[in-house]
Short mmCIF file of C-alpha atoms in Angstrom, two decimals:
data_model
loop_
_atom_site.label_atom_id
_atom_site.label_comp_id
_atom_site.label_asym_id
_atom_site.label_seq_id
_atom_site.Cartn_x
_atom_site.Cartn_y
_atom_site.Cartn_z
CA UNK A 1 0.00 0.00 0.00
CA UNK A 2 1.58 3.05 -1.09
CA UNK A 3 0.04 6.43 1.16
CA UNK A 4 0.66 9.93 0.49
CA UNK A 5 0.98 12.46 3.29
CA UNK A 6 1.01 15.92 3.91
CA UNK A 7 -0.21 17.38 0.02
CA UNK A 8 -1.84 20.06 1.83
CA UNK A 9 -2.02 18.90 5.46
CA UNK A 10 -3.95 15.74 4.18
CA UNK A 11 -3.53 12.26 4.22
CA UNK A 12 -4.84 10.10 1.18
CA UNK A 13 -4.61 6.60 0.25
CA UNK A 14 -3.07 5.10 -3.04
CA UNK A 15 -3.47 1.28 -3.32
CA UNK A 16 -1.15 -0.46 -4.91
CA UNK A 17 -3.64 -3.02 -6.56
CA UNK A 18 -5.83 -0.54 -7.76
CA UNK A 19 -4.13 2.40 -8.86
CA UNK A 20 -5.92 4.42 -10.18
CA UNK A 21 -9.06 4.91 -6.95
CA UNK A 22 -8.38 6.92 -4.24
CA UNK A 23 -9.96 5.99 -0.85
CA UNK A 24 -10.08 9.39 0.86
CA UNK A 25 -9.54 7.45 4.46
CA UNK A 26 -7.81 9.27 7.54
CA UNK A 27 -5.09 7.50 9.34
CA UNK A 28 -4.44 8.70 12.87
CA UNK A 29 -1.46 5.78 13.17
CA UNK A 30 2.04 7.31 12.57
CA UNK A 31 4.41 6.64 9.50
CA UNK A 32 6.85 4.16 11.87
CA UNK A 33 3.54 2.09 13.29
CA UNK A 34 2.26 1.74 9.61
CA UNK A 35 5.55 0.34 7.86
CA UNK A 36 5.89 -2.15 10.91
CA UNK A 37 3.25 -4.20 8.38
CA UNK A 38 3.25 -4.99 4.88
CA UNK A 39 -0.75 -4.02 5.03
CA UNK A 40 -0.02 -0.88 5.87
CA UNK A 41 2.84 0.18 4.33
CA UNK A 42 3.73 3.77 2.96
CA UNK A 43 6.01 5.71 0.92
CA UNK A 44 5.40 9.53 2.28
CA UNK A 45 4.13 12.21 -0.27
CA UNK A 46 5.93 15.42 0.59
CA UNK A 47 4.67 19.28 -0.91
CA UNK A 48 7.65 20.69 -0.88
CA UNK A 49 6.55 24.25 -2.23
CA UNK A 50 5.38 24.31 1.23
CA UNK A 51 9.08 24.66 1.92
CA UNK A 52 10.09 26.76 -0.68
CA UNK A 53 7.68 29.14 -0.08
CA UNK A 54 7.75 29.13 4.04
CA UNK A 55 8.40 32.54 5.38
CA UNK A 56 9.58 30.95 8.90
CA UNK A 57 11.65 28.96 10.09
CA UNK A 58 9.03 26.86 12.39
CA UNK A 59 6.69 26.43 8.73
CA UNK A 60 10.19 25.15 7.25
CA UNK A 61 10.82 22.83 10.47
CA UNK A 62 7.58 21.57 9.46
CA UNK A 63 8.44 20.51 6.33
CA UNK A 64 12.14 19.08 7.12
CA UNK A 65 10.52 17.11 9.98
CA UNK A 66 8.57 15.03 7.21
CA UNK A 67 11.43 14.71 4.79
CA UNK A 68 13.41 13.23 7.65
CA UNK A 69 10.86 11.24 9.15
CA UNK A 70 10.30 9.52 5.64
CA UNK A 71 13.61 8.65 4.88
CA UNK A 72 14.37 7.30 8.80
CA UNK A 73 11.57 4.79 8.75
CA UNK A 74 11.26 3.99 4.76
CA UNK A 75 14.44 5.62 3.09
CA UNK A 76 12.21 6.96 0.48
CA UNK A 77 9.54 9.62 -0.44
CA UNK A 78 7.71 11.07 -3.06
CA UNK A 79 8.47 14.72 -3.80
CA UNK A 80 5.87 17.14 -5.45
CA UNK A 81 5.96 20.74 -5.49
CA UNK A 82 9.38 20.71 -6.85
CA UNK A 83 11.04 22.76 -9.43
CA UNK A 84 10.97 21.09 -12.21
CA UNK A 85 7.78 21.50 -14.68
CA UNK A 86 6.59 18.46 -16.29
CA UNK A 87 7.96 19.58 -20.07
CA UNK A 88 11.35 19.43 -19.23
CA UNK A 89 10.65 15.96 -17.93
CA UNK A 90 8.81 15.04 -20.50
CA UNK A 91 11.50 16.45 -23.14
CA UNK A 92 14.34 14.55 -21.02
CA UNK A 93 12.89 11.33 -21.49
CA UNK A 94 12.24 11.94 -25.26
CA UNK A 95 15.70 13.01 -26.20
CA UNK A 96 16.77 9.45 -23.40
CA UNK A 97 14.09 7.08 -25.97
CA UNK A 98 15.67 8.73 -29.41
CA UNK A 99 19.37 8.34 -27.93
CA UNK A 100 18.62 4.41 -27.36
CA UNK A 101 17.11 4.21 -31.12
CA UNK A 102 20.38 4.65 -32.05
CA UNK A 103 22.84 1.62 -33.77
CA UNK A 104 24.41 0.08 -31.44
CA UNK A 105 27.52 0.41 -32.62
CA UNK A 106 26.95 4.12 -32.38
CA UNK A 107 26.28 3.68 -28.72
CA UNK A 108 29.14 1.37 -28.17
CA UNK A 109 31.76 4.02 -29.70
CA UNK A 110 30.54 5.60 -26.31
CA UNK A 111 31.36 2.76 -23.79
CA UNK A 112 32.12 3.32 -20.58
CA UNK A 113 35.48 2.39 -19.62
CA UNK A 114 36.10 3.88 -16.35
CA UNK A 115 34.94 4.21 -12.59
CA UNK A 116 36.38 6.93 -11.57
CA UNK A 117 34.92 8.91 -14.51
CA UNK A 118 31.66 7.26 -14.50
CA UNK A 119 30.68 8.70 -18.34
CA UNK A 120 29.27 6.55 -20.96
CA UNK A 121 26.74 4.05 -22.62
CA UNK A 122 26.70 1.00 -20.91
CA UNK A 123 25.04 -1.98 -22.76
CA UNK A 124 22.36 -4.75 -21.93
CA UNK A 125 24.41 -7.51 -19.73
CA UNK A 126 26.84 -5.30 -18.59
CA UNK A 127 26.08 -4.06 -15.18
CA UNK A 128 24.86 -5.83 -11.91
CA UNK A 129 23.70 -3.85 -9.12
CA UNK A 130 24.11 -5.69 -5.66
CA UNK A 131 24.46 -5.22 -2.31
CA UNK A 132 27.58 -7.32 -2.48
CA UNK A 133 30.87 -5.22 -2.10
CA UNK A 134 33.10 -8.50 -3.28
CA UNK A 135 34.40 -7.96 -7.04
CA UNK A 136 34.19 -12.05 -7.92
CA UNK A 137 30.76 -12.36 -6.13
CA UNK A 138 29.46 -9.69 -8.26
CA UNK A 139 30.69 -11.06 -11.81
CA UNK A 140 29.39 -14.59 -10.84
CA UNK A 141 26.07 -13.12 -10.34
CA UNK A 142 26.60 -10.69 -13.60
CA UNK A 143 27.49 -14.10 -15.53
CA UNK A 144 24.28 -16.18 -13.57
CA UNK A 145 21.74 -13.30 -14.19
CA UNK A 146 22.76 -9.99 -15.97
CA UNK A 147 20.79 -6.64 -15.09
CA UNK A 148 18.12 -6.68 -18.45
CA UNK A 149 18.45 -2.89 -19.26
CA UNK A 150 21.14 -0.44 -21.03
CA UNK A 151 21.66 3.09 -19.63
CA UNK A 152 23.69 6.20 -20.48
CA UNK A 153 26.06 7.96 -18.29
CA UNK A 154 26.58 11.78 -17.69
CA UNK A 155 28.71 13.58 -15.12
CA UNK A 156 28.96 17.59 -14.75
CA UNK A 157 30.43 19.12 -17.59
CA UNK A 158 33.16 21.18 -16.35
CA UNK A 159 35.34 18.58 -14.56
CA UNK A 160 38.66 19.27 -14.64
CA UNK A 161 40.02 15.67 -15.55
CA UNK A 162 37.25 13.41 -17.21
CA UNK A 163 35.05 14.54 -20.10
CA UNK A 164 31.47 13.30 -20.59
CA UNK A 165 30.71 11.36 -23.74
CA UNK A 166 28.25 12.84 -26.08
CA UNK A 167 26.64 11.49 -29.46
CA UNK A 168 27.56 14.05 -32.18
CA UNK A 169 24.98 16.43 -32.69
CA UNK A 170 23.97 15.22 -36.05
CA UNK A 171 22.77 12.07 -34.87
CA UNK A 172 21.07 13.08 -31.70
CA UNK A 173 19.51 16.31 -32.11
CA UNK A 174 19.64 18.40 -28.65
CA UNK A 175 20.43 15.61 -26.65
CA UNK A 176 23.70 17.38 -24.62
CA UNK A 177 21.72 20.70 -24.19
CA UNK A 178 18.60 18.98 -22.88
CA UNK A 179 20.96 16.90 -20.43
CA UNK A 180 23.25 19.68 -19.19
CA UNK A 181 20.17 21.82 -18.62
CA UNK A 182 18.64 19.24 -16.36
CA UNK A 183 21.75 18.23 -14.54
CA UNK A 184 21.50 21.72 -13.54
CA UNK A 185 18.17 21.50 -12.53
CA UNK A 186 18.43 18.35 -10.50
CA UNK A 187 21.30 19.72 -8.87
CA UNK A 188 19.12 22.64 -7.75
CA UNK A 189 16.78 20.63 -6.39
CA UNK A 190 19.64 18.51 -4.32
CA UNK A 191 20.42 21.43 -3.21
CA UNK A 192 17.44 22.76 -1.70
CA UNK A 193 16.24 19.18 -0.35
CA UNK A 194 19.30 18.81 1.63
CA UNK A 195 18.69 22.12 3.26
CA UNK A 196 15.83 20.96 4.63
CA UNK A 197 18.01 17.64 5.94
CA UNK A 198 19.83 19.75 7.53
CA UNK A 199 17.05 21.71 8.91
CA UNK A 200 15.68 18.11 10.27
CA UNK A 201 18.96 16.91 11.84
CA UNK A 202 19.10 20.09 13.89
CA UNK A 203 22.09 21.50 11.64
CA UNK A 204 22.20 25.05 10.11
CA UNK A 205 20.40 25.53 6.74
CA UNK A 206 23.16 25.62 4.85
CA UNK A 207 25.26 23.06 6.99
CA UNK A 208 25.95 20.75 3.54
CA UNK A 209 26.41 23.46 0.83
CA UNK A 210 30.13 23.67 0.45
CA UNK A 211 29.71 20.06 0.83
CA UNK A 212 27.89 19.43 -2.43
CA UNK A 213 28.70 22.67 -4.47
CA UNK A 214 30.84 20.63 -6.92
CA UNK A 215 28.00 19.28 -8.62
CA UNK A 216 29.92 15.45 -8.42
CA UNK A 217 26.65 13.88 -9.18
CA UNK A 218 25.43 11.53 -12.01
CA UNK A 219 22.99 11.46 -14.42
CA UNK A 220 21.87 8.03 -15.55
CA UNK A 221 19.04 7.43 -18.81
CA UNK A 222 17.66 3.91 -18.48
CA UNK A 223 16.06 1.58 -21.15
CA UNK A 224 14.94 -1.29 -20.39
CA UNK A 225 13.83 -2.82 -23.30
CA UNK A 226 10.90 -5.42 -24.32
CA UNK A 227 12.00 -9.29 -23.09
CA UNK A 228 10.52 -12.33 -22.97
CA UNK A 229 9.29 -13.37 -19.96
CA UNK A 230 11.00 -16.69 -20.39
CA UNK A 231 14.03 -15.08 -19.93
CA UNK A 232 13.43 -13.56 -16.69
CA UNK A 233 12.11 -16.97 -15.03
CA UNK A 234 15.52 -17.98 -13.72
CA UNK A 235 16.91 -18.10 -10.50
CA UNK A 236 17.92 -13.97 -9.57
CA UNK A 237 16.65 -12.80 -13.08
CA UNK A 238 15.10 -9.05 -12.54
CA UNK A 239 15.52 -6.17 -14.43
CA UNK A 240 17.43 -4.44 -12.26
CA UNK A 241 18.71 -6.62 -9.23
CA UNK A 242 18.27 -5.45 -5.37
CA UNK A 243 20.58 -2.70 -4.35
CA UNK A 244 21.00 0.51 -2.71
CA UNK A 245 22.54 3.46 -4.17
CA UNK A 246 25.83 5.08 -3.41
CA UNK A 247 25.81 8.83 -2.82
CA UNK A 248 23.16 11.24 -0.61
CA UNK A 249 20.08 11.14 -2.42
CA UNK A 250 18.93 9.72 -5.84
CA UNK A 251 15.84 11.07 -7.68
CA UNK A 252 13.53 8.91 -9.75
CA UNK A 253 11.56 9.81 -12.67
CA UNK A 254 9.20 7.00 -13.88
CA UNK A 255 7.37 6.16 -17.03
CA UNK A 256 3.99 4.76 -16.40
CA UNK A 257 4.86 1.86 -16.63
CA UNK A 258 6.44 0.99 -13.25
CA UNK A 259 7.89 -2.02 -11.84
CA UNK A 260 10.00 0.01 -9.12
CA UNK A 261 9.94 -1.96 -5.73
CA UNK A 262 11.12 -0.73 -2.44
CA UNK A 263 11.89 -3.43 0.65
CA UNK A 264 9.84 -2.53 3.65
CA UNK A 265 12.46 -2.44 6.04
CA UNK A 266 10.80 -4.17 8.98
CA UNK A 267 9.28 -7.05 6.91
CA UNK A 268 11.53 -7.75 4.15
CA UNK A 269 9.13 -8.06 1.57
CA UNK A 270 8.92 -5.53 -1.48
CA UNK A 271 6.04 -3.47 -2.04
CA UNK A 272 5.40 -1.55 -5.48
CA UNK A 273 6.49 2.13 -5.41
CA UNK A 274 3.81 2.85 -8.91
CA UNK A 275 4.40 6.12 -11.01
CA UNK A 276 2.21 8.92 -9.21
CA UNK A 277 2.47 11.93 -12.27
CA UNK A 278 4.01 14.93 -11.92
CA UNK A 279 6.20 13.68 -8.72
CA UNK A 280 9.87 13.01 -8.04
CA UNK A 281 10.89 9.43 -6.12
CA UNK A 282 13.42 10.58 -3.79
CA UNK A 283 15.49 7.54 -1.81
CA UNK A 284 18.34 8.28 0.71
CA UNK A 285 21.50 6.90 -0.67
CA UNK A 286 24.71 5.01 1.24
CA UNK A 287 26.42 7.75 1.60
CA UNK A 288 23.59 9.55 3.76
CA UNK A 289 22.64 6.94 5.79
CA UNK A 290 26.49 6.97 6.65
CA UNK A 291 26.78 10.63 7.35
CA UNK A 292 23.35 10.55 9.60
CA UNK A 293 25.04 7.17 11.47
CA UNK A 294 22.69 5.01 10.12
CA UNK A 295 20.02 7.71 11.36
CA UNK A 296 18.83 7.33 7.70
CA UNK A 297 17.79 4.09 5.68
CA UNK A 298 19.67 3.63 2.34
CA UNK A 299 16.90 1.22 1.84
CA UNK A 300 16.54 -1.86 -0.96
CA UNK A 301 14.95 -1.63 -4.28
CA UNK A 302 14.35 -3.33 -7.57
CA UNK A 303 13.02 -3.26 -10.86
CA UNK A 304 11.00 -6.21 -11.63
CA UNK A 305 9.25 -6.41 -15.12
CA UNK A 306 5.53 -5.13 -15.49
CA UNK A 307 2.85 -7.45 -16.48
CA UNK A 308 3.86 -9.04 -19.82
CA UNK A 309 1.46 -9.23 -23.63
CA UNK A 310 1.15 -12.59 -23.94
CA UNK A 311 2.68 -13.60 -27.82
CA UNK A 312 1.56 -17.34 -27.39
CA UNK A 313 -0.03 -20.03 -25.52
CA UNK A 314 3.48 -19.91 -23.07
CA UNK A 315 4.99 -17.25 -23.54
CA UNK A 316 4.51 -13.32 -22.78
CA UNK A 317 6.88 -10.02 -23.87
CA UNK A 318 7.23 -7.67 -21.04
CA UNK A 319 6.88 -4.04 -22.48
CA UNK A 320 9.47 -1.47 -22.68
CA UNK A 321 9.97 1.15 -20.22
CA UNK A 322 12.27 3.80 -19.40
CA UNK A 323 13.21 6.25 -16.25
CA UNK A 324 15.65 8.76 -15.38
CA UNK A 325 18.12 8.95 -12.27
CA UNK A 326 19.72 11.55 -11.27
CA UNK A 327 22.65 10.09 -8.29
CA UNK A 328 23.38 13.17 -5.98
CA UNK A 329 26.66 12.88 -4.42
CA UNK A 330 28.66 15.04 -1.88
CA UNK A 331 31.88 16.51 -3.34
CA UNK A 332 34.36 13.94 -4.28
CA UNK A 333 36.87 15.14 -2.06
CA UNK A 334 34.38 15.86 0.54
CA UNK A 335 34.93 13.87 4.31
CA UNK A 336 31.83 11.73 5.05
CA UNK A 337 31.79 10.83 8.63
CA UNK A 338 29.10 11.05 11.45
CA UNK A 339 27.46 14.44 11.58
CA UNK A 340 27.44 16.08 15.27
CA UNK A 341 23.53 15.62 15.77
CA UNK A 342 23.35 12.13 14.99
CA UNK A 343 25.60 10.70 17.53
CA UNK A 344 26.13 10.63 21.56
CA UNK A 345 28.44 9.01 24.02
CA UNK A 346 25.48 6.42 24.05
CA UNK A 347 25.56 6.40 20.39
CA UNK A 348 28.74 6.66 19.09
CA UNK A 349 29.86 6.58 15.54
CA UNK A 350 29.56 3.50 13.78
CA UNK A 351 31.80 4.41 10.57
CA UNK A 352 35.43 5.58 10.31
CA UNK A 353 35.65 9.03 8.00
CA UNK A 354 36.02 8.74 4.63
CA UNK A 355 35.76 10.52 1.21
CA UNK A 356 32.98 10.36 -1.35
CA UNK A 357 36.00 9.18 -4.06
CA UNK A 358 37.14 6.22 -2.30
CA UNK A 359 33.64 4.93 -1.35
CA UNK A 360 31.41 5.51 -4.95
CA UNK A 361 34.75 4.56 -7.03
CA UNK A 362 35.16 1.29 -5.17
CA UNK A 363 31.49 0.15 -5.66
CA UNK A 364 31.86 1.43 -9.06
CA UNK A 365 34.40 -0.49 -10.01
CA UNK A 366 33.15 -3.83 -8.86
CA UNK A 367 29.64 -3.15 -10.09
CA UNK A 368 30.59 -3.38 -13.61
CA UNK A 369 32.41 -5.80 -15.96
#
C-alpha cells in the first residue's frame, strides 16, 4: 500500500492493486507504526513548495521534519511541489528514448570504460547492481543473471580531468543541451532538499552546501527494453537486481509503466512504489545513511518487469519502459563521517571518515564488468 501524506495537510490513500481509486480514508497511526506491516505500508508524499515558499523557520521545520521522518523509517519519499515542470521531464525522457534508437555500434563508440569517470553508454548484460561489495561475487552473479536494461552515463560538464561522452549532434539532435540543462536542474533541487536535511537533523540551513557545491553527481538514462518473460524466469533474473545506491540522495523519474519496488524495512518483503504523475521518487543513498550514522535508511529496491502481452499459448513479452536517475553525491573530495547531531556518548559513531571518491569509485568499479 503506497500512502501519500502531507499534500496540503492531508492524508490520502493510493493502493497499490488498484491504482488508479483513491480511498479518501484518515489515518491517525504514525508513519513508523504503519511500515511495521506490509498491510499498511507507505512511501510519504511530501509538498515541498510548502518549503520553498515558508516565510519561517518553524513552517520550514515543518516541512524538514517530514522529509526526515520519511527517509528514517522507509528511506524513500515522493516529492511534489518541486522545481521542475513536467515539459522538461517530458522532453528529457524523449531526447533518453531517441538516444537508445540509435545503432548500437553508435552507442558502443561511447562505452564506458572507467569508474572513476563514470561517463558513458553501458550496454544490456553489462552491469549488476548488488548489495555485495566482493568484485568475484558480483561477476558470478553478472554471468548467472545480468541486469536486463542499457543506460547512459553523464557527469557535470566542467570537470577538470574526465570529459562526458556525447553522441555528435547530427545524430542526436539536442540531446547534450537537454541533459546539461537538467543536470543543472536536479542539482538545484539537491540542493534545496538537503537544506531541509539539515534543517531536520538540527544543523544550520546551509550546513551541507560547500559540501555538495561541486555538482559530483550523475545522471543516468535507463532503457529497459521489451523481453521475454522466459528469460526472466531464472533463479535472480530481474531487471534491475536489489541494491541501494551510493551517494546522498537519488531522484527517480518514472514512465507509467512501473515495476519500481522498495523493501519494507521491517518485513523484508517488497512493495510496489507505482508512477504517481508529476512527482519526483526521492530515496536516501549510502552515503547519507552513513553521514546521519545510520540515522537514515539507504533502503533496498528493484526493478521487476511489469505485467507481460502474452505472444503465445506460453509465452509473454514484457513491455518497454524507461526512467531517469539523477545520483546526488557530496563533493568527491568531501569527508563523510558522522554528523554532530546524529551521535552521543550512548551512540557513538559507527563508521570511520572517509571521502565520497574512495567509497562511490570502489562500488563502481566492482559493479561493472
Amino acid at each position: 500500500m503506497l500512502v501519500l501524506l502531507r499534500p496540503f495537510m492531508r492524508q490520502v490513500v493510493f493502493r497499490a492493486a488498484r491504482p488508479h481509486s483513491i480511498a479518501a480514508t484518515r489515518y491517525r497511526s504514525t508513519l513508523a507504526e504503519d511500515v511495521r506491516s506490509d498491510s499498511t505500508f507507505r512511501i510519504p508524499l511530501i509538498d515541498f513548495a510548502a518549503y520553498k515558499q515558508a516565510t519561517s523557520l518553524a513552517e520550514k521545520r515543518c516541512i524538514a521534519d517530514d522529509i526526515v521522518n520519511g527517509f528514517k523509517e522507509v528511506g524513500f519519499v515522493y516529492l511534489t511541489g518541486h522545481v521542475i515542470e513536467p515539459e522538461t521531464v517530458n522532453r528529457v525522457f524523449q531526447k533518453s528514448a531517441e538516444f537508445f534508437q540509435l545503432p548500437q555500434e553508435t552507442k558502443a563508440g561511447l562505452a564506458w570504460d572507467d569508474p572513476k569517470a563514470n561517463r558513458g553508454y553501458v550496454q544490456v548484460g553489462r552491469e549488476r547492481v548488488t548489495t555485495s561489495l566482493d568484485a568475484a561475487e558480483i561477476a558470478a552473479l553478472r554471468a548467472k543473471a545480468p541486469d536486463t536494461k542499457e543506460s547512459m552515463e553523464i557527469g557535470r560538464e566542467n570537470h577538470p580531468v574526465f570529459n562526458n561522452k556525447w553522441p555528435q549532434e547530427t545524430n542526436a539532435p539536442g540531446f547534450k543541451q537537454t541533459m546539461l540543462h537538467f543536470f543543472q536542474t536536479c542539482h538545484e533541487v539537491h540542493t534545496m532538499v538537503m537544506k531541509s536535511i539539515a534543517l531536520g537533523l538540527d544543523l544550520p540551513e546551509d550546513f551541507f552546501d560547500n559540501k555538495i557545491d561541486r555538482q559530483d553527481h550523475n545522471l543516468r538514462l535507463l532503457s529497459y527494453p521489451p523481453i521475454r518473460t522466459s528469460l526472466l524466469l531464472g533463479d535472480g533474473q530481474a531487471r534491475a537486481g536489489a541494491h541501494t545506491d551510493y551517494g546522498t540522495l537519488t531522484l527517480l523519474f518514472q514512465d507509467s509503466i512501473g515495476g519500481l519496488e522498495v523493501q519494507n524495512p521491517h518485513t523484508k518483503h517488497y512493495q510496489p512504489a507505482s508512477p504517481i504523475p508529476g512527482t519526483i521518487v526521492v530515496n536516501a543513498g549510502d552515503l547519507l545513511a552513513r553521514w546521519s550514522n545510520d540515522v537514515f535508511r539507504s533502503t533496498l529496491h528493484r526493478v521487476v518487469a511489469p505485467p507481460a502481452i502474452k505472444i503465445n499459448a506460453t509465452e509473454g513479452m514484457t513491455p518497454a519502459r524507461q526512467s531517469i536517475a539523477f545520483f546526488c553525491n557530496p563533493n568527491f573530495d568531501a569527508i563523510i563521517e558522522s554528523l554532530p547531531s546524529c551521535t552521543s556518548t550512548s551512540n557513538p559513531s559507527k563508521y570511520p571518515p572517509l571521502t565520497t571518491e574512495q567509497y562511490i569509485v570502489g562500488r563502481l568499479a566492482a559493479t561493472y564488468s
